[in-house]
Tab-separated table of C-alpha atoms in Angstrom:
chain	number	residue	atom	x	y	z
V	1	MET	CA	-6.347	-19.074	16.842
V	2	GLY	CA	-7.746	-18.627	20.311
V	3	VAL	CA	-8.232	-14.844	20.327
V	4	ALA	CA	-9.908	-14.091	23.653
V	5	ASP	CA	-10.896	-10.449	23.130
V	6	PRO	CA	-14.121	-10.241	21.046
V	7	TRP	CA	-13.160	-6.960	19.349
V	8	THR	CA	-9.745	-8.298	18.344
V	9	ALA	CA	-11.329	-11.524	17.086
V	10	LEU	CA	-13.795	-9.524	14.964
V	11	GLN	CA	-11.017	-7.396	13.472
V	12	LEU	CA	-8.947	-10.505	12.698
V	13	ASP	CA	-11.977	-12.112	11.052
V	14	ASN	CA	-12.571	-8.978	8.948
V	15	ALA	CA	-8.907	-8.843	7.901
V	16	VAL	CA	-8.888	-12.505	6.862
V	17	ALA	CA	-12.135	-12.030	4.909
V	18	LEU	CA	-10.742	-8.950	3.130
V	19	VAL	CA	-7.572	-10.784	2.103
V	20	GLY	CA	-9.625	-13.756	0.913
V	21	ILE	CA	-11.993	-11.596	-1.144
V	22	THR	CA	-9.076	-9.691	-2.667
V	23	LEU	CA	-7.259	-12.891	-3.647
V	24	GLU	CA	-10.447	-14.432	-5.037
V	25	ASN	CA	-11.194	-11.346	-7.147
V	26	ALA	CA	-7.612	-11.133	-8.431
V	27	SER	CA	-7.618	-14.824	-9.332
V	28	GLN	CA	-10.730	-14.248	-11.488
V	29	GLU	CA	-9.207	-11.377	-13.516
V	30	LEU	CA	-8.555	-12.259	-17.152
V	31	ARG	CA	-6.494	-10.673	-19.904
V	32	ASN	CA	-6.826	-11.103	-23.645
V	33	ALA	CA	-3.744	-12.943	-24.929
V	34	GLY	CA	-5.216	-13.286	-28.418
V	35	SER	CA	-6.397	-10.800	-30.971
V	36	GLU	CA	-9.496	-8.663	-31.011
V	37	LYS	CA	-11.116	-10.972	-33.561
V	38	GLN	CA	-10.040	-14.196	-31.845
V	39	PRO	CA	-9.721	-13.473	-28.143
V	40	LYS	CA	-7.879	-15.944	-25.965
V	41	TRP	CA	-8.589	-15.224	-22.329
V	42	GLU	CA	-5.929	-16.169	-19.780
V	43	PRO	CA	-5.682	-15.514	-16.055
V	44	LYS	CA	-4.012	-12.187	-15.363
V	45	TYR	CA	-2.238	-13.526	-12.258
V	46	THR	CA	-1.047	-17.001	-11.297
V	47	MET	CA	-1.662	-18.445	-7.841
V	48	ASN	CA	2.110	-18.430	-7.287
V	49	GLN	CA	2.097	-14.676	-7.924
V	50	LEU	CA	-0.892	-14.032	-5.679
V	51	LEU	CA	0.510	-16.061	-2.784
V	52	ASP	CA	4.038	-14.625	-3.024
V	53	ASP	CA	4.857	-12.408	-0.030
V	54	ASP	CA	6.451	-9.756	-2.258
V	55	PHE	CA	3.619	-9.551	-4.822
V	56	ARG	CA	1.466	-6.418	-4.786
V	57	LEU	CA	-1.631	-5.817	-6.871
V	58	PRO	CA	-1.381	-2.609	-8.892
V	59	ALA	CA	-3.261	0.301	-7.393
V	60	PRO	CA	-6.003	1.740	-9.597
V	61	PRO	CA	-5.170	5.150	-11.053
V	62	LYS	CA	-6.357	8.004	-8.883
V	63	PRO	CA	-7.668	11.287	-10.276
V	64	LYS	CA	-5.520	14.305	-9.587
V	65	SER	CA	-7.988	16.749	-8.029
V	66	GLY	CA	-11.121	18.763	-8.485
V	67	ILE	CA	-14.269	17.357	-10.046
V	68	GLU	CA	-12.447	14.255	-11.349
V	69	ALA	CA	-11.692	13.238	-7.757
V	70	LEU	CA	-15.362	13.620	-6.827
V	71	LYS	CA	-16.516	11.613	-9.859
V	72	ALA	CA	-14.184	8.767	-8.873
V	73	LEU	CA	-15.948	8.214	-5.542
V	74	VAL	CA	-17.719	4.881	-5.268
V	75	GLY	CA	-21.422	5.186	-5.963
V	76	VAL	CA	-21.252	8.590	-7.638
V	77	LYS	CA	-23.084	8.617	-10.956
V	78	VAL	CA	-22.286	11.162	-13.623
V	79	TRP	CA	-25.298	12.077	-15.726
V	80	LYS	CA	-24.735	13.415	-19.202
V	81	GLY	CA	-27.508	15.173	-20.954
């Protein structure tokens, strides 16, 4: 693309990598189209969906507040005992 500024080039590279990783992960998601006894796994999203400009992946549910919000942080382990 010919980006001259190193910082801008790095940020562009990071953005492209993030989009690529997100699309790759979404393309690997499966859903069970069969029964519990006879599962039939199908892709959750088609490539046409993923590459459509208007398509948005659903946001994961966010906890409301309090301790549930803290437990939802990445890397936080909840020990029961």
